[in-house]
Short mmCIF file of C-alpha atoms in Angstrom, two decimals:
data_model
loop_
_atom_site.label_atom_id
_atom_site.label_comp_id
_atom_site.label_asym_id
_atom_site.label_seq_id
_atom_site.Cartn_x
_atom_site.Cartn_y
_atom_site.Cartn_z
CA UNK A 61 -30.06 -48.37 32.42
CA UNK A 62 -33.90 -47.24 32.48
CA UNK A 63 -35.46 -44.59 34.17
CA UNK A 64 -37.46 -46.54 36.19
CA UNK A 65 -33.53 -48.71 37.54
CA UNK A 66 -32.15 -45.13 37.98
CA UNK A 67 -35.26 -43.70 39.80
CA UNK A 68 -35.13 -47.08 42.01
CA UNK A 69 -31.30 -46.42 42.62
CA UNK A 70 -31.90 -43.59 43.73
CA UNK A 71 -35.00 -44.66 45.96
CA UNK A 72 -32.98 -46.93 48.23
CA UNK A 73 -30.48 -44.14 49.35
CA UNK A 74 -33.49 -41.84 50.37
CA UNK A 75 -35.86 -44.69 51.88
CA UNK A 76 -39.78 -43.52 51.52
CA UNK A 77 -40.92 -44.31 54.96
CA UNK A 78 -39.73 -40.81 56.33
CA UNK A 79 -40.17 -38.84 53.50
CA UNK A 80 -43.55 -39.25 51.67
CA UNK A 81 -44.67 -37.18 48.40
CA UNK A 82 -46.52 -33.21 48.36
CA UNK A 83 -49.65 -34.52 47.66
CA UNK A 84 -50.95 -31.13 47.33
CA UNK A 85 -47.65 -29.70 45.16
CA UNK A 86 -48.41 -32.72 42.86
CA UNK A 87 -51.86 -31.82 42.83
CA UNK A 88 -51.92 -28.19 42.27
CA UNK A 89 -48.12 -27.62 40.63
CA UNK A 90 -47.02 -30.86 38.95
CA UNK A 91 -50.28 -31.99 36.61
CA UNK A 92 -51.13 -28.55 35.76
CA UNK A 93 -47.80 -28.83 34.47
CA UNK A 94 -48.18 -31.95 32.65
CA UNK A 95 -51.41 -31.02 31.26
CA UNK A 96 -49.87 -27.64 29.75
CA UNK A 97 -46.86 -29.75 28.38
CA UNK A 98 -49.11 -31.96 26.53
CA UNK A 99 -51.15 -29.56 24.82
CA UNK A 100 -48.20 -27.73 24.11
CA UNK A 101 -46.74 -30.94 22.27
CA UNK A 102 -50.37 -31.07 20.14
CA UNK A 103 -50.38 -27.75 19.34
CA UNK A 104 -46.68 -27.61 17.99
CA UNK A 105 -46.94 -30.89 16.48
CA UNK A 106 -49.94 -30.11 14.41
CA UNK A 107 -48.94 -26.41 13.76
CA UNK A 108 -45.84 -27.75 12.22
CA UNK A 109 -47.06 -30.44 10.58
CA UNK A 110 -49.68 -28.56 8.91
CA UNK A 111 -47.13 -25.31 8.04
CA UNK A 112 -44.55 -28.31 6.83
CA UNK A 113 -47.14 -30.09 4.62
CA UNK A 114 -47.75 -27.12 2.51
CA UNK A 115 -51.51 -28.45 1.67
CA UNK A 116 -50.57 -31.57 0.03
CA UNK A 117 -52.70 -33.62 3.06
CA UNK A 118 -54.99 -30.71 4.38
CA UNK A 119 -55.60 -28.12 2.20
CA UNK A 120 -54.37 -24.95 3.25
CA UNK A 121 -57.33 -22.36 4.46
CA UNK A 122 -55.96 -18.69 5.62
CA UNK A 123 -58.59 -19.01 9.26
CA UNK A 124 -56.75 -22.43 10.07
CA UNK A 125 -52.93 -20.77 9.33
CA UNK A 126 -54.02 -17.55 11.13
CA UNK A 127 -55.28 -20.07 14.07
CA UNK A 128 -52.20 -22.01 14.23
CA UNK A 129 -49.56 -18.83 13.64
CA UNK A 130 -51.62 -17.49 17.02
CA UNK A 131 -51.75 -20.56 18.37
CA UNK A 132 -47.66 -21.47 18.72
CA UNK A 133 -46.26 -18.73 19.93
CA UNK A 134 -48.93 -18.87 22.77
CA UNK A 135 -48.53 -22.00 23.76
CA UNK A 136 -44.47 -21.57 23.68
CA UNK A 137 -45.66 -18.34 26.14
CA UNK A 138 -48.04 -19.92 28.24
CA UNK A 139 -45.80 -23.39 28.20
CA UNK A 140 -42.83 -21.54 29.22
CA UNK A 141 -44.00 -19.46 32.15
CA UNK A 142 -45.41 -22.93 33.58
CA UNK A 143 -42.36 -24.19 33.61
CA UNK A 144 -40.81 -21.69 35.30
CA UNK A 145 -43.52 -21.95 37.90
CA UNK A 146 -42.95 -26.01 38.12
CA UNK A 147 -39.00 -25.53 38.96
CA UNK A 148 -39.59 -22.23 41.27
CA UNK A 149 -41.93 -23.88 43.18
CA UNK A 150 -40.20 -27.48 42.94
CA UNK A 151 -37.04 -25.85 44.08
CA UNK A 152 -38.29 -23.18 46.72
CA UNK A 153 -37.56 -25.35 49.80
CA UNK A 154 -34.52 -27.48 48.14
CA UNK A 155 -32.13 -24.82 47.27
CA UNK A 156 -33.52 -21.38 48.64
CA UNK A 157 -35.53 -21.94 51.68
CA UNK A 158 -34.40 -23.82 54.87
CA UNK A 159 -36.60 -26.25 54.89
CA UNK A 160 -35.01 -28.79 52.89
CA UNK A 161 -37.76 -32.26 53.96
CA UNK A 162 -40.02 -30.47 52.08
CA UNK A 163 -37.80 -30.07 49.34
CA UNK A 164 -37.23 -33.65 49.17
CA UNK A 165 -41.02 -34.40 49.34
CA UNK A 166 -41.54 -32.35 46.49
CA UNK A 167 -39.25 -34.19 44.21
CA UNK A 168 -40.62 -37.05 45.73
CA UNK A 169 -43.73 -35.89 44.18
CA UNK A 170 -42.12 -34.60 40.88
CA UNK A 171 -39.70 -37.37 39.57
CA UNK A 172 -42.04 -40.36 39.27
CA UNK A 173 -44.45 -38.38 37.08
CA UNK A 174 -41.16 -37.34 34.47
CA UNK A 175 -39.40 -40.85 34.37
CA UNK A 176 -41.17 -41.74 31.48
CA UNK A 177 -40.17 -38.87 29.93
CA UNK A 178 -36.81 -37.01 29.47
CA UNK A 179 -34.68 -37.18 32.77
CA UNK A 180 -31.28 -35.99 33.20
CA UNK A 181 -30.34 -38.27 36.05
CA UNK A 182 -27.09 -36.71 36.63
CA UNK A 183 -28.58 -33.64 37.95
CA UNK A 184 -31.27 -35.45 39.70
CA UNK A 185 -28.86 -37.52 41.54
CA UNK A 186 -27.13 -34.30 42.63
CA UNK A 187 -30.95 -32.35 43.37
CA UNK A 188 -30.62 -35.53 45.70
CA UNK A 189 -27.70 -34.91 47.26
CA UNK A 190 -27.28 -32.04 48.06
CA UNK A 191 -31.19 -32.15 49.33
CA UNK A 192 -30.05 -35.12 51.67
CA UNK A 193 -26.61 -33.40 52.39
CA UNK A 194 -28.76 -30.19 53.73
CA UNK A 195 -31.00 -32.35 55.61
CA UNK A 196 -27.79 -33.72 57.57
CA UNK A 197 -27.70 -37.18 55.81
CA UNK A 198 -24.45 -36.98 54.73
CA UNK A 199 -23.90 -40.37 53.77
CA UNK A 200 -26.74 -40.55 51.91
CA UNK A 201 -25.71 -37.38 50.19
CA UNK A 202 -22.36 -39.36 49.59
CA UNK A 203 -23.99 -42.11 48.27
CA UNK A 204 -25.87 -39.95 45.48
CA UNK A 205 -22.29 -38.24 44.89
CA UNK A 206 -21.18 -41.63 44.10
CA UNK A 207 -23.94 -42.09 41.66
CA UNK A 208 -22.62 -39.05 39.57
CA UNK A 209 -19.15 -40.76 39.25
CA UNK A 210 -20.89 -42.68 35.92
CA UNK A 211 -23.51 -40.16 34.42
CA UNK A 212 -21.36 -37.14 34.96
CA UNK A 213 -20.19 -36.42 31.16
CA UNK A 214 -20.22 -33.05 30.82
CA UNK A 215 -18.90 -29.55 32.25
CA UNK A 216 -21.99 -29.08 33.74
CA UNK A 217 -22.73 -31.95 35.73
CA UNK A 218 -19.08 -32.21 36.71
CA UNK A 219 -19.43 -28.64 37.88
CA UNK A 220 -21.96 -29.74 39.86
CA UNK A 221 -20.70 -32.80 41.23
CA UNK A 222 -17.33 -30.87 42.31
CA UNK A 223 -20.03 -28.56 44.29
CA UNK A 224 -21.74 -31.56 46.35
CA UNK A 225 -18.26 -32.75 46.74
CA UNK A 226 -16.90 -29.85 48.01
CA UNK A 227 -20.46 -29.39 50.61
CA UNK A 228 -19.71 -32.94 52.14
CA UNK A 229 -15.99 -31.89 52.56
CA UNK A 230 -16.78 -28.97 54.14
CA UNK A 231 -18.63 -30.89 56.58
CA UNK A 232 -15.59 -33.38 57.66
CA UNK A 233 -12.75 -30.27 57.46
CA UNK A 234 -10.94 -31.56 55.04
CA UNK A 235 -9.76 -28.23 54.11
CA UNK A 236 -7.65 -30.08 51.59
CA UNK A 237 -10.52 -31.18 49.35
CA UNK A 238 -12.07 -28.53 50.07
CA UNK A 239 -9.54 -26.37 47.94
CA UNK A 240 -9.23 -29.03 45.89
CA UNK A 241 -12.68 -28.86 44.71
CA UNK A 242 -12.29 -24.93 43.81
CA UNK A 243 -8.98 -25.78 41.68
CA UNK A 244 -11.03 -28.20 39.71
CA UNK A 245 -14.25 -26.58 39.51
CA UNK A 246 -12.35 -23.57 38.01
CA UNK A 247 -10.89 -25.76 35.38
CA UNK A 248 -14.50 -27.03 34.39
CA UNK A 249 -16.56 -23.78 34.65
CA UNK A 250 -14.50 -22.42 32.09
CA UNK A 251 -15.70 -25.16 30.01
CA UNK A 252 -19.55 -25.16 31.14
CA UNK A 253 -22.22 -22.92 30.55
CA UNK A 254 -22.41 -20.06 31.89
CA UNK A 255 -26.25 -20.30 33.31
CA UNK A 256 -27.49 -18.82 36.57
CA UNK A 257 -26.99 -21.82 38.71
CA UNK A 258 -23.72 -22.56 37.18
CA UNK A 259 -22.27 -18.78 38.27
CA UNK A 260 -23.27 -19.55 41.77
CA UNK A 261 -22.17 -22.93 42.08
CA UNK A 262 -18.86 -21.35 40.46
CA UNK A 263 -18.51 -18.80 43.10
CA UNK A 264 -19.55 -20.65 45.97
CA UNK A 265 -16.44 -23.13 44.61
CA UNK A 266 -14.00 -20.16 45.07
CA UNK A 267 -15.74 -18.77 48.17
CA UNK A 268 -15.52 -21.85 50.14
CA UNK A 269 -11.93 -22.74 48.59
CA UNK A 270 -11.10 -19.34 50.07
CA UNK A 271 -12.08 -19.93 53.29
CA UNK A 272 -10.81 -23.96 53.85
CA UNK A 273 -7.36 -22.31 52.71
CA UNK A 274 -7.36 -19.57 55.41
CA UNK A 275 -8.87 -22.12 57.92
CA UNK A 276 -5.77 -24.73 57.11
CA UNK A 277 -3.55 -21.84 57.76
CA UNK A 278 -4.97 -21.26 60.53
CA UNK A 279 -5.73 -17.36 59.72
CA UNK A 280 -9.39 -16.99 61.10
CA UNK A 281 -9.34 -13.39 60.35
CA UNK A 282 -8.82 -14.06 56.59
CA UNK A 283 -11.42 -16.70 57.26
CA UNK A 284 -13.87 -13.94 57.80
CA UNK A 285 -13.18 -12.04 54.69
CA UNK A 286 -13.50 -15.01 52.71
CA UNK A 287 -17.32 -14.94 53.73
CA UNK A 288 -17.52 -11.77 53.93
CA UNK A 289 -20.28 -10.73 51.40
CA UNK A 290 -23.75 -11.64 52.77
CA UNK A 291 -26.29 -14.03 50.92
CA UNK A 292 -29.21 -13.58 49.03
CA UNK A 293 -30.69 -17.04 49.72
CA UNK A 294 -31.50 -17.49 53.21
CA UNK A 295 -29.80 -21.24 53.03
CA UNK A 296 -26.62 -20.36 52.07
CA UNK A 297 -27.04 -17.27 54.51
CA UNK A 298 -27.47 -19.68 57.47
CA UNK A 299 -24.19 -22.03 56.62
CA UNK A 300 -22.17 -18.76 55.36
CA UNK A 301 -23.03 -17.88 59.30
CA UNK A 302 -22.25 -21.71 60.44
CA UNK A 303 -19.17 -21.44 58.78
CA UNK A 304 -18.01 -17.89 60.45
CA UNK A 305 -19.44 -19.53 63.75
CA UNK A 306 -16.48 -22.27 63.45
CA UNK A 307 -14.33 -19.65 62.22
CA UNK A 308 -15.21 -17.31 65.50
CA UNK A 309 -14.91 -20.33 67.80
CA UNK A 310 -11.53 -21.29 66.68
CA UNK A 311 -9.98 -17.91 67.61
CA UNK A 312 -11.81 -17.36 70.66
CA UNK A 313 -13.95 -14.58 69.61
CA UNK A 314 -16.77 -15.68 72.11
CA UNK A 315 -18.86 -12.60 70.94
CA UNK A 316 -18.94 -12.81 67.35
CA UNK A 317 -19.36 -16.62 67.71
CA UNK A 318 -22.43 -16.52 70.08
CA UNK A 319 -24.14 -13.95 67.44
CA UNK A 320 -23.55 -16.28 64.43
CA UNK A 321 -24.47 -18.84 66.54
CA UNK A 322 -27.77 -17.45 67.05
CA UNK A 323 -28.57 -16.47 64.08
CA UNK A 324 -27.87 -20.08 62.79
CA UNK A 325 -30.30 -21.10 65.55
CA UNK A 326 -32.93 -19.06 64.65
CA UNK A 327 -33.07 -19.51 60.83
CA UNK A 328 -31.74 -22.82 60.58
CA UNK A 329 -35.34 -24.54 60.18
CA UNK A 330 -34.87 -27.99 59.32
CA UNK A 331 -31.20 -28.32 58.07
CA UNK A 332 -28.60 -29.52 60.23
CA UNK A 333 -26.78 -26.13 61.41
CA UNK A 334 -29.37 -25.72 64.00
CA UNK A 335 -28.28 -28.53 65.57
CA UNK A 336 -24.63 -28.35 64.77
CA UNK A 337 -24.58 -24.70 66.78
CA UNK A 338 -26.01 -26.50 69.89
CA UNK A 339 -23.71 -28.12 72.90
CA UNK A 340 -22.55 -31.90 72.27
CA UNK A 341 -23.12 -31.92 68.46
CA UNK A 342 -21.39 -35.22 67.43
CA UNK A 343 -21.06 -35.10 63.14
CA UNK A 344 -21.37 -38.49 61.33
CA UNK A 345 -18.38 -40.49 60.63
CA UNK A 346 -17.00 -40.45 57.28
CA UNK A 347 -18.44 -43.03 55.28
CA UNK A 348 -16.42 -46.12 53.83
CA UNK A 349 -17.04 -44.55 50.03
CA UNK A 350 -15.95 -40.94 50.88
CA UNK A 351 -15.76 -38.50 48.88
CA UNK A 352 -17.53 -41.09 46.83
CA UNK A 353 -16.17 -38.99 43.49
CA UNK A 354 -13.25 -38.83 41.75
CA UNK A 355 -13.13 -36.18 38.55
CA UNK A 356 -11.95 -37.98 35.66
CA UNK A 357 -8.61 -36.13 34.02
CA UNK A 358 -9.97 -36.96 30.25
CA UNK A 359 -13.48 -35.81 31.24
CA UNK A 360 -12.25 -32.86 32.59
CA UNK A 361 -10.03 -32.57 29.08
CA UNK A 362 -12.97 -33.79 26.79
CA UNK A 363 -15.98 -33.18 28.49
CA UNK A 364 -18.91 -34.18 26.17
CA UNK A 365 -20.57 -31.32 24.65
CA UNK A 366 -24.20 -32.92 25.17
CA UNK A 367 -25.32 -35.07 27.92
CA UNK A 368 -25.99 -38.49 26.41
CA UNK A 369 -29.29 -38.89 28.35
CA UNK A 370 -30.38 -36.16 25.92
CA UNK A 371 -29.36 -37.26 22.48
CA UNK A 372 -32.12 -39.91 22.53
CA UNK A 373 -34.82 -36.79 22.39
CA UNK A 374 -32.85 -34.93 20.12
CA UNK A 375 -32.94 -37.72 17.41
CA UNK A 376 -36.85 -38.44 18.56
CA UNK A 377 -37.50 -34.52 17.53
CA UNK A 378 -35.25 -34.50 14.18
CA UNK A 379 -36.61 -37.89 13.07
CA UNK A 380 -40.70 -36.68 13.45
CA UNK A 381 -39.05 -33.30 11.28
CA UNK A 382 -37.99 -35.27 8.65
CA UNK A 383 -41.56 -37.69 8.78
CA UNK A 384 -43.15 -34.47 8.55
CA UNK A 385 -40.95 -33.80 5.66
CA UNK A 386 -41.00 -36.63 3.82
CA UNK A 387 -44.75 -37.72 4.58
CA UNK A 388 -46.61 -35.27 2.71
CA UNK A 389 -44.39 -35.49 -0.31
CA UNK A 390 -45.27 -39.70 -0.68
CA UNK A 391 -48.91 -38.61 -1.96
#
């Protein structure tokens, strides 16, 4: 399937009427991006070319080499801390913040300018979800869950897939899944990388598994030392409090529950825990697809070691090494 049919899948879960592109992240984030990337691909391209061609096309001249020896470990520099900028920036308000609408119109913004090059869609359909799951569309989270059931190959993605999974269970009780998820995602972090994200998603697994078992069990108090260590980010901060909210309210502990409440209500912004703390709350129903993913036992036994939307560039870059190779040897 193309980029553009997976971008378009993806399109009709989120709609575009209510949630229209950053204009002003594209402007000032995104292309300043895209311009550094592409200079960055001229300046390696050349550099290597001309270092690989050993003179045999353009004769070699000791300013030119000194230029270009400057010139590509720069542009690796300057390339690489504007691409930490892009995804800090791109994923402030997704994953950190609590403002997760203008997450979403930030990748509204971002993806259409990167389908033409590499996309990973399996982690964009889960930057999706778990945007949309935030935002209190949990079907539409489910439906990007569902989406993963295909293009989830590796540890990694599965990782993350078990993590949106577990989110949406979380929001039904199904304490059973719940745990389920934590079982699994152990299995599969011991196969994944061990990056940044993936520790967190990794502990939030276990932290969450924790809790749903103590919940189940109806031990609130143990409920509370599951969640007991405070978060960093303030959005898993505000459903860590959500979470020992329902926990409070379930054992009658009117006091603790009215503080957690409040602070929910007070740094919610736009997720859906402000309004979940709030009299009458009625949660959406569970949709006809739930949980919408299923791990597969000889993924989880074999995952790939490389996603497959990746190979395509790998062979791209080896194939212009070996015309830069061969080339300058054919005169």
């Amino acid at each position: 399937m193309s980029n553009k049919e997976e971008w378009n899948r993806i399109l009709q879960i989120v709609g575009t009427e209510e949630y229209a592109a950053d204009t002003d992240f594209e402007k000032h984030c995104v292309k300043g991006f895209n311009t550094t990337r592409t200079l960055f691909y001229i300046v390696i391209l050349f550099g290597a070319f001309y270092l690989i061609q050993e003179g045999r096309i353009i004769p070699r001249n000791q300013l030119v080499y000194l230029a270009i020896t400057i010139a590509m470990p720069l542009g690796i520099f300057v390339y690489m801390k504007q691409k930490a900028k892009l995804h800090r920036e791109l994923n402030r308000y997704a994953f950190r913040e609590c403002y997760p609408d203008k997450g979403l119109s930030r990748y509204m913004s971002f993806v259409p300018t990167a389908i033409k090059k590499q996309m990973i869609w399996s982690i964009t359909q889960y930057n999706f979800g778990y945007i949309l799951f935030r935002l209190g569309k949990i079907d539409k989270a489910t439906e990007c869950l569902k989406l993963m059931q295909d293009s989830s190959e590796t540890a990694n993605n599965m990782l993350m897939a078990e993590h949106l999974k577990q989110l949406i269970a979380l929001y039904y009780h199904d304490f059973d899944t719940v745990i389920n998820c934590a079982s699994e995602g152990a299995m599969l972090y011991s196969k994944a990388s061990h990056t940044p994200w993936n520790n967190k998603i990794s502990y939030d697994l276990q932290m969450y598994g924790a809790y749903a078992g103590s919940c189940k069990n109806n031990d609130y108090f143990q409920a509370y030392s599951a969640l007991a260590t405070p978060q960093e980010r303030p959005l898993d901060e505000v459903a860590r409090q959500y979470y020992l909210y329902l926990a409070a309210k379930a054992q009658s502990d009117y006091e603790n529950a009215e503080k957690f409440r409040r602070y929910v209500m007070e740094n919610a912004g736009t997720t859906w825990y402000g309004n979940a703390v709030r009299e009458d709350f009625v949660p959406q129903r569970k949709p006809d697809n739930y949980p919408g993913y299923i791990l597969n036992i000889e993924k989880l036994n074999n995952p790939s070691k490389v996603d497959r939307s990746r190979l395509k560039y790998a062979l791209i870059g080896v194939l212009i090494v070996m015309l830069f190779y061969l080339v300058p040897r054919l005169f």
